[in-house]
PDB file of C-alpha atoms in Angstrom:
ATOM      1  CA  MET A   1      73.125 140.619 110.845  1.00  0.00           C
ATOM      2  CA  THR A   2      71.067 138.906 108.061  1.00  0.00           C
ATOM      3  CA  PRO A   3      72.114 135.048 106.848  1.00  0.00           C
ATOM      4  CA  THR A   4      73.882 135.775 104.195  1.00  0.00           C
ATOM      5  CA  ARG A   5      76.036 137.990 105.572  1.00  0.00           C
ATOM      6  CA  PHE A   6      76.889 136.112 107.723  1.00  0.00           C
ATOM      7  CA  LEU A   7      77.215 133.002 105.834  1.00  0.00           C
ATOM      8  CA  ALA A   8      79.165 135.029 103.688  1.00  0.00           C
ATOM      9  CA  SER A   9      82.178 136.749 107.167  1.00  0.00           C
ATOM     10  CA  CYS A  10      82.214 133.421 108.205  1.00  0.00           C
ATOM     11  CA  THR A  11      83.585 132.025 104.442  1.00  0.00           C
ATOM     12  CA  LEU A  12      85.908 135.258 104.638  1.00  0.00           C
ATOM     13  CA  ALA A  13      87.490 134.193 108.134  1.00  0.00           C
ATOM     14  CA  PHE A  14      87.726 130.578 107.283  1.00  0.00           C
ATOM     15  CA  SER A  15      89.586 131.593 103.724  1.00  0.00           C
ATOM     16  CA  ALA A  16      92.055 133.966 105.797  1.00  0.00           C
ATOM     17  CA  LEU A  17      92.812 130.974 108.169  1.00  0.00           C
ATOM     18  CA  LEU A  18      93.255 128.837 105.164  1.00  0.00           C
ATOM     19  CA  PRO A  19      97.021 127.209 105.389  1.00  0.00           C
ATOM     20  CA  ALA A  20      99.175 129.165 103.253  1.00  0.00           C
ATOM     21  CA  VAL A  21     100.323 126.318 101.070  1.00  0.00           C
ATOM     22  CA  SER A  22      96.792 126.324  99.901  1.00  0.00           C
ATOM     23  CA  ALA A  23      97.629 129.771  97.960  1.00  0.00           C
ATOM     24  CA  GLN A  24     100.649 127.900  96.435  1.00  0.00           C
ATOM     25  CA  ALA A  25      98.987 125.370  95.141  1.00  0.00           C
ATOM     26  CA  ALA A  26      96.735 127.535  93.347  1.00  0.00           C
ATOM     27  CA  GLY A  27      99.736 128.649  91.741  1.00  0.00           C
ATOM     28  CA  TYR A  28     100.771 125.173  91.044  1.00  0.00           C
ATOM     29  CA  PRO A  29     103.131 124.360  89.540  1.00  0.00           C
ATOM     30  CA  ASP A  30     105.515 127.708  88.354  1.00  0.00           C
ATOM     31  CA  HIS A  31     108.596 126.019  87.744  1.00  0.00           C
ATOM     32  CA  PRO A  32     109.808 123.179  86.677  1.00  0.00           C
ATOM     33  CA  ILE A  33     109.786 119.351  88.725  1.00  0.00           C
ATOM     34  CA  ARG A  34     112.190 117.274  89.170  1.00  0.00           C
ATOM     35  CA  LEU A  35     110.876 113.587  88.161  1.00  0.00           C
ATOM     36  CA  ILE A  36     113.070 110.863  89.663  1.00  0.00           C
ATOM     37  CA  VAL A  37     113.216 107.640  87.927  1.00  0.00           C
ATOM     38  CA  PRO A  38     114.700 105.002  90.183  1.00  0.00           C
ATOM     39  CA  THR A  39     116.034 102.323  87.294  1.00  0.00           C
ATOM     40  CA  SER A  40     118.752 103.024  84.406  1.00  0.00           C
ATOM     41  CA  PRO A  41     117.869 104.438  81.099  1.00  0.00           C
ATOM     42  CA  GLY A  42     116.686 102.922  78.541  1.00  0.00           C
ATOM     43  CA  SER A  43     114.409 100.340  81.072  1.00  0.00           C
ATOM     44  CA  THR A  44     110.920  99.683  80.400  1.00  0.00           C
ATOM     45  CA  ALA A  45     109.784 102.384  83.270  1.00  0.00           C
ATOM     46  CA  ASP A  46     112.386 104.592  81.665  1.00  0.00           C
ATOM     47  CA  VAL A  47     111.359 104.820  78.081  1.00  0.00           C
ATOM     48  CA  VAL A  48     107.168 104.922  79.824  1.00  0.00           C
ATOM     49  CA  ALA A  49     108.868 107.674  81.936  1.00  0.00           C
ATOM     50  CA  ARG A  50     110.094 110.220  79.235  1.00  0.00           C
ATOM     51  CA  VAL A  51     106.832 110.507  77.037  1.00  0.00           C
ATOM     52  CA  VAL A  52     104.745 110.867  80.147  1.00  0.00           C
ATOM     53  CA  ALA A  53     106.960 113.397  81.082  1.00  0.00           C
ATOM     54  CA  GLU A  54     107.058 115.569  78.462  1.00  0.00           C
ATOM     55  CA  ASN A  55     102.982 115.381  77.943  1.00  0.00           C
ATOM     56  CA  LEU A  56     102.666 115.745  81.291  1.00  0.00           C
ATOM     57  CA  GLY A  57     104.604 118.809  81.287  1.00  0.00           C
ATOM     58  CA  LYS A  58     102.427 120.312  78.809  1.00  0.00           C
ATOM     59  CA  ALA A  59      99.547 119.572  80.692  1.00  0.00           C
ATOM     60  CA  LEU A  60     101.103 121.468  83.295  1.00  0.00           C
ATOM     61  CA  ALA A  61     102.895 124.440  81.634  1.00  0.00           C
ATOM     62  CA  GLN A  62     105.613 123.563  83.378  1.00  0.00           C
ATOM     63  CA  PRO A  63     108.840 121.096  82.262  1.00  0.00           C
ATOM     64  CA  LEU A  64     109.087 117.739  84.161  1.00  0.00           C
ATOM     65  CA  ILE A  65     113.244 117.394  83.807  1.00  0.00           C
ATOM     66  CA  VAL A  66     113.628 113.571  84.160  1.00  0.00           C
ATOM     67  CA  GLU A  67     117.107 112.196  86.478  1.00  0.00           C
ATOM     68  CA  ASN A  68     117.388 108.288  86.245  1.00  0.00           C
ATOM     69  CA  LEU A  69     118.941 107.848  90.039  1.00  0.00           C
ATOM     70  CA  ALA A  70     119.186 103.505  89.542  1.00  0.00           C
ATOM     71  CA  GLY A  71     120.313 101.154  91.564  1.00  0.00           C
ATOM     72  CA  ALA A  72     119.722  98.652  94.668  1.00  0.00           C
ATOM     73  CA  ALA A  73     116.268  97.553  92.778  1.00  0.00           C
ATOM     74  CA  GLY A  74     115.294 101.211  92.859  1.00  0.00           C
ATOM     75  CA  ILE A  75     115.881 101.767  96.361  1.00  0.00           C
ATOM     76  CA  PRO A  76     118.543 105.099  96.509  1.00  0.00           C
ATOM     77  CA  GLY A  77     116.177 106.801  93.706  1.00  0.00           C
ATOM     78  CA  THR A  78     112.725 106.456  95.965  1.00  0.00           C
ATOM     79  CA  ARG A  79     114.623 107.837  99.225  1.00  0.00           C
ATOM     80  CA  GLN A  80     115.490 111.129  98.156  1.00  0.00           C
ATOM     81  CA  LEU A  81     111.694 111.256  96.899  1.00  0.00           C
ATOM     82  CA  VAL A  82     111.284 110.647 100.212  1.00  0.00           C
ATOM     83  CA  ALA A  83     113.404 113.244 101.471  1.00  0.00           C
ATOM     84  CA  ALA A  84     112.719 116.347  99.092  1.00  0.00           C
ATOM     85  CA  LYS A  85     110.084 118.927 100.271  1.00  0.00           C
ATOM     86  CA  PRO A  86     106.479 118.284  99.726  1.00  0.00           C
ATOM     87  CA  ASP A  87     106.163 120.711  97.565  1.00  0.00           C
ATOM     88  CA  GLY A  88     105.173 119.553  94.238  1.00  0.00           C
ATOM     89  CA  TYR A  89     107.924 119.836  92.292  1.00  0.00           C
ATOM     90  CA  THR A  90     110.026 116.480  93.423  1.00  0.00           C
ATOM     91  CA  LEU A  91     108.294 113.767  91.963  1.00  0.00           C
ATOM     92  CA  ALA A  92     109.153 110.131  91.161  1.00  0.00           C
ATOM     93  CA  ILE A  93     107.899 107.519  88.964  1.00  0.00           C
ATOM     94  CA  VAL A  94     108.104 103.931  90.567  1.00  0.00           C
ATOM     95  CA  SER A  95     107.455 100.273  89.235  1.00  0.00           C
ATOM     96  CA  SER A  96     106.266  96.741  90.866  1.00  0.00           C
ATOM     97  CA  ASN A  97     109.657  96.788  92.721  1.00  0.00           C
ATOM     98  CA  HIS A  98     108.339  99.424  95.519  1.00  0.00           C
ATOM     99  CA  ALA A  99     105.262  97.231  96.331  1.00  0.00           C
ATOM    100  CA  ILE A 100     108.079  94.048  96.266  1.00  0.00           C
ATOM    101  CA  ASN A 101     110.894  95.692  98.338  1.00  0.00           C
ATOM    102  CA  PRO A 102     109.209  96.053 101.602  1.00  0.00           C
ATOM    103  CA  SER A 103     108.804  91.918 101.861  1.00  0.00           C
ATOM    104  CA  LEU A 104     112.631  91.333 100.315  1.00  0.00           C
ATOM    105  CA  TYR A 105     114.727  93.675 102.248  1.00  0.00           C
ATOM    106  CA  LYS A 106     115.482  92.941 106.273  1.00  0.00           C
ATOM    107  CA  SER A 107     115.664  97.027 106.297  1.00  0.00           C
ATOM    108  CA  MET A 108     114.374  99.987 103.859  1.00  0.00           C
ATOM    109  CA  PRO A 109     115.477 103.160 104.634  1.00  0.00           C
ATOM    110  CA  TYR A 110     111.551 104.148 104.358  1.00  0.00           C
ATOM    111  CA  ASP A 111     108.503 102.927 104.816  1.00  0.00           C
ATOM    112  CA  SER A 112     106.689 102.015 101.289  1.00  0.00           C
ATOM    113  CA  VAL A 113     103.616 102.954 102.188  1.00  0.00           C
ATOM    114  CA  LYS A 114     103.404 105.776 105.017  1.00  0.00           C
ATOM    115  CA  ASP A 115     106.484 108.371 103.642  1.00  0.00           C
ATOM    116  CA  ILE A 116     104.888 108.756  99.979  1.00  0.00           C
ATOM    117  CA  THR A 117     101.912 110.055  98.356  1.00  0.00           C
ATOM    118  CA  PRO A 118     100.373 107.773  95.709  1.00  0.00           C
ATOM    119  CA  ILE A 119      98.878 110.417  93.196  1.00  0.00           C
ATOM    120  CA  SER A 120      97.576 107.424  89.637  1.00  0.00           C
ATOM    121  CA  VAL A 121      98.928 104.385  88.928  1.00  0.00           C
ATOM    122  CA  ILE A 122     100.325 105.622  84.871  1.00  0.00           C
ATOM    123  CA  GLY A 123      99.379 102.262  83.456  1.00  0.00           C
ATOM    124  CA  THR A 124     100.344  98.379  83.545  1.00  0.00           C
ATOM    125  CA  THR A 125     103.244  96.699  81.318  1.00  0.00           C
ATOM    126  CA  PRO A 126     101.495  92.947  80.676  1.00  0.00           C
ATOM    127  CA  LEU A 127     104.811  90.232  80.653  1.00  0.00           C
ATOM    128  CA  VAL A 128     105.120  87.134  78.060  1.00  0.00           C
ATOM    129  CA  VAL A 129     107.011  84.387  78.727  1.00  0.00           C
ATOM    130  CA  VAL A 130     109.681  83.969  76.279  1.00  0.00           C
ATOM    131  CA  VAL A 131     112.212  81.156  74.046  1.00  0.00           C
ATOM    132  CA  ALA A 132     114.715  81.257  71.532  1.00  0.00           C
ATOM    133  CA  GLU A 133     112.970  81.402  68.036  1.00  0.00           C
ATOM    134  CA  ASN A 134     114.500  77.841  68.060  1.00  0.00           C
ATOM    135  CA  SER A 135     113.465  76.572  70.932  1.00  0.00           C
ATOM    136  CA  PRO A 136     111.915  73.102  71.283  1.00  0.00           C
ATOM    137  CA  TYR A 137     109.072  74.923  73.025  1.00  0.00           C
ATOM    138  CA  ARG A 138     105.998  75.839  70.890  1.00  0.00           C
ATOM    139  CA  THR A 139     103.646  76.418  73.606  1.00  0.00           C
ATOM    140  CA  ILE A 140     103.124  76.925  76.902  1.00  0.00           C
ATOM    141  CA  GLY A 141     101.839  73.344  77.213  1.00  0.00           C
ATOM    142  CA  ASP A 142     104.991  71.955  75.577  1.00  0.00           C
ATOM    143  CA  LEU A 143     107.454  74.363  78.238  1.00  0.00           C
ATOM    144  CA  LEU A 144     105.582  72.443  81.507  1.00  0.00           C
ATOM    145  CA  ALA A 145     105.337  68.890  80.360  1.00  0.00           C
ATOM    146  CA  ALA A 146     109.224  69.346  79.783  1.00  0.00           C
ATOM    147  CA  ALA A 147     109.715  71.042  83.191  1.00  0.00           C
ATOM    148  CA  ARG A 148     107.377  67.971  84.671  1.00  0.00           C
ATOM    149  CA  ALA A 149     109.716  65.508  82.877  1.00  0.00           C
ATOM    150  CA  GLN A 150     112.330  66.848  83.936  1.00  0.00           C
ATOM    151  CA  PRO A 151     112.289  68.516  87.352  1.00  0.00           C
ATOM    152  CA  GLY A 152     114.582  71.495  88.209  1.00  0.00           C
ATOM    153  CA  LYS A 153     116.756  70.888  84.522  1.00  0.00           C
ATOM    154  CA  ILE A 154     114.994  73.916  82.534  1.00  0.00           C
ATOM    155  CA  ASN A 155     116.149  77.404  83.528  1.00  0.00           C
ATOM    156  CA  TYR A 156     114.412  80.210  83.587  1.00  0.00           C
ATOM    157  CA  GLY A 157     116.054  83.995  83.857  1.00  0.00           C
ATOM    158  CA  SER A 158     114.769  87.092  85.347  1.00  0.00           C
ATOM    159  CA  SER A 159     116.429  91.013  85.894  1.00  0.00           C
ATOM    160  CA  GLY A 160     117.323  89.727  89.644  1.00  0.00           C
ATOM    161  CA  ASN A 161     116.271  88.270  92.812  1.00  0.00           C
ATOM    162  CA  GLY A 162     112.839  89.592  94.052  1.00  0.00           C
ATOM    163  CA  SER A 163     112.690  91.827  90.466  1.00  0.00           C
ATOM    164  CA  VAL A 164     108.867  90.753  88.821  1.00  0.00           C
ATOM    165  CA  LEU A 165     110.132  88.594  86.206  1.00  0.00           C
ATOM    166  CA  HIS A 166     111.199  86.528  89.257  1.00  0.00           C
ATOM    167  CA  LEU A 167     108.351  86.843  90.944  1.00  0.00           C
ATOM    168  CA  ALA A 168     106.216  86.046  87.838  1.00  0.00           C
ATOM    169  CA  GLY A 169     108.307  83.015  87.658  1.00  0.00           C
ATOM    170  CA  GLU A 170     107.637  81.755  90.846  1.00  0.00           C
ATOM    171  CA  LEU A 171     103.878  81.939  90.862  1.00  0.00           C
ATOM    172  CA  LEU A 172     103.713  80.009  87.449  1.00  0.00           C
ATOM    173  CA  LYS A 173     105.946  77.226  89.240  1.00  0.00           C
ATOM    174  CA  SER A 174     103.873  77.294  92.167  1.00  0.00           C
ATOM    175  CA  LYS A 175     100.365  77.022  89.893  1.00  0.00           C
ATOM    176  CA  ALA A 176     101.563  74.463  86.891  1.00  0.00           C
ATOM    177  CA  GLY A 177     103.052  72.830  89.947  1.00  0.00           C
ATOM    178  CA  VAL A 178     106.293  72.530  88.116  1.00  0.00           C
ATOM    179  CA  SER A 179     110.174  72.833  89.020  1.00  0.00           C
ATOM    180  CA  MET A 180     112.275  75.118  86.974  1.00  0.00           C
ATOM    181  CA  MET A 181     115.968  76.538  88.420  1.00  0.00           C
ATOM    182  CA  HIS A 182     116.086  80.448  88.348  1.00  0.00           C
ATOM    183  CA  ILE A 183     119.032  82.177  86.882  1.00  0.00           C
ATOM    184  CA  PRO A 184     119.304  85.771  88.136  1.00  0.00           C
ATOM    185  CA  TYR A 185     121.194  89.051  85.975  1.00  0.00           C
ATOM    186  CA  ARG A 186     121.750  92.353  86.853  1.00  0.00           C
ATOM    187  CA  GLY A 187     119.141  94.070  84.918  1.00  0.00           C
ATOM    188  CA  GLY A 188     117.177  93.045  81.324  1.00  0.00           C
ATOM    189  CA  ASN A 189     119.680  93.507  78.441  1.00  0.00           C
ATOM    190  CA  ALA A 190     122.110  90.704  78.885  1.00  0.00           C
ATOM    191  CA  LEU A 191     119.095  88.594  79.850  1.00  0.00           C
ATOM    192  CA  ILE A 192     117.450  88.914  76.438  1.00  0.00           C
ATOM    193  CA  THR A 193     120.655  88.516  74.883  1.00  0.00           C
ATOM    194  CA  ASP A 194     120.792  85.200  76.458  1.00  0.00           C
ATOM    195  CA  VAL A 195     117.425  84.359  76.050  1.00  0.00           C
ATOM    196  CA  MET A 196     117.568  84.542  72.348  1.00  0.00           C
ATOM    197  CA  SER A 197     121.332  82.386  72.146  1.00  0.00           C
ATOM    198  CA  GLY A 198     119.703  80.080  73.830  1.00  0.00           C
ATOM    199  CA  GLN A 199     122.059  80.203  76.886  1.00  0.00           C
ATOM    200  CA  ILE A 200     118.481  80.692  79.128  1.00  0.00           C
ATOM    201  CA  GLN A 201     115.992  78.240  78.234  1.00  0.00           C
ATOM    202  CA  VAL A 202     112.714  80.937  78.789  1.00  0.00           C
ATOM    203  CA  ALA A 203     111.834  83.836  80.549  1.00  0.00           C
ATOM    204  CA  PHE A 204     109.512  86.351  81.536  1.00  0.00           C
ATOM    205  CA  LEU A 205     109.908  89.672  80.450  1.00  0.00           C
ATOM    206  CA  ALA A 206     108.414  93.242  79.618  1.00  0.00           C
ATOM    207  CA  VAL A 207     106.936  93.057  76.285  1.00  0.00           C
ATOM    208  CA  PRO A 208     107.274  96.668  75.911  1.00  0.00           C
ATOM    209  CA  SER A 209     111.621  95.248  76.137  1.00  0.00           C
ATOM    210  CA  VAL A 210     110.845  92.423  73.743  1.00  0.00           C
ATOM    211  CA  LEU A 211     108.159  93.348  71.145  1.00  0.00           C
ATOM    212  CA  ALA A 212     110.558  94.306  68.510  1.00  0.00           C
ATOM    213  CA  GLN A 213     112.832  90.746  68.739  1.00  0.00           C
ATOM    214  CA  VAL A 214     109.473  88.807  68.852  1.00  0.00           C
ATOM    215  CA  GLN A 215     107.844  90.551  65.762  1.00  0.00           C
ATOM    216  CA  ALA A 216     111.523  90.241  64.112  1.00  0.00           C
ATOM    217  CA  GLY A 217     111.033  86.348  64.804  1.00  0.00           C
ATOM    218  CA  LYS A 218     114.168  86.431  67.026  1.00  0.00           C
ATOM    219  CA  LEU A 219     112.005  84.994  69.903  1.00  0.00           C
ATOM    220  CA  ARG A 220     108.979  83.186  70.496  1.00  0.00           C
ATOM    221  CA  ALA A 221     106.332  84.467  72.107  1.00  0.00           C
ATOM    222  CA  LEU A 222     104.212  81.426  73.825  1.00  0.00           C
ATOM    223  CA  ALA A 223     101.755  83.373  76.561  1.00  0.00           C
ATOM    224  CA  VAL A 224     101.624  86.898  77.809  1.00  0.00           C
ATOM    225  CA  SER A 225     100.982  87.018  82.101  1.00  0.00           C
ATOM    226  CA  THR A 226      97.868  89.148  81.702  1.00  0.00           C
ATOM    227  CA  PRO A 227      93.733  87.776  82.194  1.00  0.00           C
ATOM    228  CA  THR A 228      92.958  89.068  78.692  1.00  0.00           C
ATOM    229  CA  ARG A 229      95.093  89.103  75.638  1.00  0.00           C
ATOM    230  CA  VAL A 230      97.908  92.083  74.825  1.00  0.00           C
ATOM    231  CA  ALA A 231      96.844  94.296  71.873  1.00  0.00           C
ATOM    232  CA  ALA A 232     100.486  94.369  70.674  1.00  0.00           C
ATOM    233  CA  LEU A 233     100.628  90.249  70.801  1.00  0.00           C
ATOM    234  CA  SER A 234      96.706  89.384  69.721  1.00  0.00           C
ATOM    235  CA  ASP A 235      97.975  86.236  68.410  1.00  0.00           C
ATOM    236  CA  VAL A 236      99.343  85.481  71.404  1.00  0.00           C
ATOM    237  CA  PRO A 237      97.676  83.492  74.103  1.00  0.00           C
ATOM    238  CA  THR A 238      97.185  84.663  77.971  1.00  0.00           C
ATOM    239  CA  LEU A 239      98.638  81.803  80.675  1.00  0.00           C
ATOM    240  CA  ASP A 240      95.306  81.200  81.587  1.00  0.00           C
ATOM    241  CA  GLU A 241      93.976  80.092  78.065  1.00  0.00           C
ATOM    242  CA  SER A 242      97.060  77.962  77.843  1.00  0.00           C
ATOM    243  CA  GLY A 243      95.889  75.995  80.800  1.00  0.00           C
ATOM    244  CA  VAL A 244      97.731  77.907  83.945  1.00  0.00           C
ATOM    245  CA  LYS A 245      94.405  78.570  85.512  1.00  0.00           C
ATOM    246  CA  ASP A 246      93.700  82.284  86.922  1.00  0.00           C
ATOM    247  CA  TYR A 247      97.410  83.105  86.646  1.00  0.00           C
ATOM    248  CA  SER A 248      97.247  87.012  86.497  1.00  0.00           C
ATOM    249  CA  TYR A 249     101.117  88.812  86.928  1.00  0.00           C
ATOM    250  CA  ASP A 250     102.295  92.488  85.913  1.00  0.00           C
ATOM    251  CA  ALA A 251     104.344  95.105  86.315  1.00  0.00           C
ATOM    252  CA  TRP A 252     102.643  98.442  87.341  1.00  0.00           C
ATOM    253  CA  ILE A 253     104.210 102.262  86.958  1.00  0.00           C
ATOM    254  CA  SER A 254     102.988 104.574  89.623  1.00  0.00           C
ATOM    255  CA  LEU A 255     103.783 108.040  90.177  1.00  0.00           C
ATOM    256  CA  ILE A 256     104.299 109.671  92.966  1.00  0.00           C
ATOM    257  CA  GLY A 257     105.611 111.924  95.797  1.00  0.00           C
ATOM    258  CA  PRO A 258     107.133 112.711  98.914  1.00  0.00           C
ATOM    259  CA  ALA A 259     105.239 112.190 101.966  1.00  0.00           C
ATOM    260  CA  ARG A 260     102.170 115.133 103.265  1.00  0.00           C
ATOM    261  CA  LEU A 261     102.057 115.947  99.659  1.00  0.00           C
ATOM    262  CA  PRO A 262      99.228 118.974 100.090  1.00  0.00           C
ATOM    263  CA  ASP A 263      95.856 117.579  98.661  1.00  0.00           C
ATOM    264  CA  ASP A 264      95.534 120.810  96.495  1.00  0.00           C
ATOM    265  CA  ILE A 265      98.859 119.528  94.625  1.00  0.00           C
ATOM    266  CA  VAL A 266      97.489 116.131  94.295  1.00  0.00           C
ATOM    267  CA  ARG A 267      94.334 116.802  93.350  1.00  0.00           C
ATOM    268  CA  THR A 268      96.296 118.950  89.877  1.00  0.00           C
ATOM    269  CA  LEU A 269      98.907 116.013  89.266  1.00  0.00           C
ATOM    270  CA  GLN A 270      96.211 113.571  89.567  1.00  0.00           C
ATOM    271  CA  ALA A 271      93.900 115.376  86.985  1.00  0.00           C
ATOM    272  CA  ALA A 272      97.068 117.100  84.484  1.00  0.00           C
ATOM    273  CA  THR A 273      97.953 112.765  84.743  1.00  0.00           C
ATOM    274  CA  GLN A 274      94.785 111.382  83.795  1.00  0.00           C
ATOM    275  CA  ARG A 275      94.241 114.354  80.449  1.00  0.00           C
ATOM    276  CA  THR A 276      98.098 113.006  79.643  1.00  0.00           C
ATOM    277  CA  MET A 277      96.699 109.076  80.088  1.00  0.00           C
ATOM    278  CA  ALA A 278      94.187 109.785  77.779  1.00  0.00           C
ATOM    279  CA  SER A 279      95.908 111.975  75.396  1.00  0.00           C
ATOM    280  CA  SER A 280      96.490 110.573  71.663  1.00  0.00           C
ATOM    281  CA  ALA A 281     100.447 111.730  71.806  1.00  0.00           C
ATOM    282  CA  VAL A 282     100.632 109.327  74.691  1.00  0.00           C
ATOM    283  CA  LEU A 283      98.303 106.267  73.663  1.00  0.00           C
ATOM    284  CA  ASN A 284      99.695 106.431  70.186  1.00  0.00           C
ATOM    285  CA  THR A 285     103.317 106.126  70.971  1.00  0.00           C
ATOM    286  CA  LEU A 286     102.878 103.234  74.295  1.00  0.00           C
ATOM    287  CA  SER A 287     100.349 101.680  73.286  1.00  0.00           C
ATOM    288  CA  PRO A 288     101.700  99.872  70.233  1.00  0.00           C
ATOM    289  CA  GLN A 289     104.963  99.634  72.598  1.00  0.00           C
ATOM    290  CA  GLY A 290     102.918  97.107  74.428  1.00  0.00           C
ATOM    291  CA  PHE A 291     101.785  99.449  77.145  1.00  0.00           C
ATOM    292  CA  VAL A 292      98.231  99.848  78.911  1.00  0.00           C
ATOM    293  CA  ALA A 293      98.026 103.608  79.874  1.00  0.00           C
ATOM    294  CA  GLN A 294      95.688 104.055  82.767  1.00  0.00           C
ATOM    295  CA  GLY A 295      95.564 107.054  84.621  1.00  0.00           C
ATOM    296  CA  SER A 296      93.896 106.148  88.023  1.00  0.00           C
ATOM    297  CA  SER A 297      92.777 108.575  91.020  1.00  0.00           C
ATOM    298  CA  ALA A 298      95.020 109.216  93.641  1.00  0.00           C
ATOM    299  CA  GLU A 299      93.088 106.184  95.603  1.00  0.00           C
ATOM    300  CA  GLN A 300      93.034 103.857  93.714  1.00  0.00           C
ATOM    301  CA  ALA A 301      96.859 104.164  93.503  1.00  0.00           C
ATOM    302  CA  ALA A 302      96.590 104.019  97.220  1.00  0.00           C
ATOM    303  CA  GLN A 303      94.546 100.803  96.994  1.00  0.00           C
ATOM    304  CA  THR A 304      96.986  98.998  94.166  1.00  0.00           C
ATOM    305  CA  LEU A 305      99.570  99.702  96.457  1.00  0.00           C
ATOM    306  CA  ASN A 306      98.311  98.284  99.067  1.00  0.00           C
ATOM    307  CA  ALA A 307      97.383  95.014  96.929  1.00  0.00           C
ATOM    308  CA  GLU A 308     100.428  94.937  95.386  1.00  0.00           C
ATOM    309  CA  ILE A 309     102.357  94.826  98.368  1.00  0.00           C
ATOM    310  CA  ARG A 310      99.746  91.890 100.215  1.00  0.00           C
ATOM    311  CA  LYS A 311     100.473  89.924  96.648  1.00  0.00           C
ATOM    312  CA  SER A 312     104.135  90.603  96.916  1.00  0.00           C
ATOM    313  CA  GLN A 313     104.463  89.215 100.543  1.00  0.00           C
ATOM    314  CA  ALA A 314     102.909  85.855  99.840  1.00  0.00           C
ATOM    315  CA  LEU A 315     104.821  84.886  96.739  1.00  0.00           C
ATOM    316  CA  VAL A 316     108.684  86.236  98.772  1.00  0.00           C
ATOM    317  CA  LYS A 317     107.193  83.805 101.614  1.00  0.00           C
ATOM    318  CA  ALA A 318     106.135  81.146  99.518  1.00  0.00           C
ATOM    319  CA  ALA A 319     109.006  80.901  97.163  1.00  0.00           C
ATOM    320  CA  ALA A 320     111.226  81.777 100.017  1.00  0.00           C
ATOM    321  CA  VAL A 321     112.720  84.728  97.835  1.00  0.00           C
ATOM    322  CA  THR A 322     116.121  86.300  99.543  1.00  0.00           C
ATOM    323  CA  PRO A 323     117.702  89.699  98.306  1.00  0.00           C
ATOM    324  CA  GLU A 324     121.088  88.674  95.998  1.00  0.00           C
TER     325      GLU A 324
END
């Protein structure tokens, strides 16, 4: 047998031994995909998920059916994802809480790393420090000076104990060396209303959730949480520019699947997600709202998750954060 024929026969033999899932992946997807969003309708993650689902469905030539399963920091919804068959027909969009939860809860019904398959970080959501439009604080310097003069008197709100908005505030307290009183809310809508009315003096909020109020003059933006300015709020300085050196904190949103999702399916979803997040349809819709589209590789998504878990562990421990 010639070397060429020998190699050809080996290739055929190897192909015959490939698992059935590879053949299945070649035709993937051939029916609609369930997309779990473990947050409430209208939340930032939900808004992003619906835009991504519509356009990712076009890239995959199959619709993605969004299903909101909100509550308990996203744990019940993610638990359904974890329990799903790893065939690519049940996916989920998770946010920063997925990395915070392991440090916050003593007992979890799943492992945030081992029981999922990272597919892509679809983007990040900068946070912005806001006060009421008639607040005496016009800059971060004003706010921090008041906090130093009256330790514990200034209150700041968040969407709940251990939420990304809470940890952003704790990081500010730590880096600026100030004391402020944390007021947890159950979700962001009531918090936004109370900041506008002055019942809550200051809050970190996701840029997409308050951009309209800031632009309308109902809220005053003091600084953004990212190392560079946000295009949608280009006149608002960063915390680092405002004197809180090396401050950097934002929320991220990722596409994940259950553990043991076949590599072929991961590659298909990753490639489609990258095309989707670079598309004008997505960029023109989400960028003006302050969302920073990415579309990372699966490997980068895994690295981001591990790094975020480590960062959250340090913040939760330092601030002695406990769940409500």
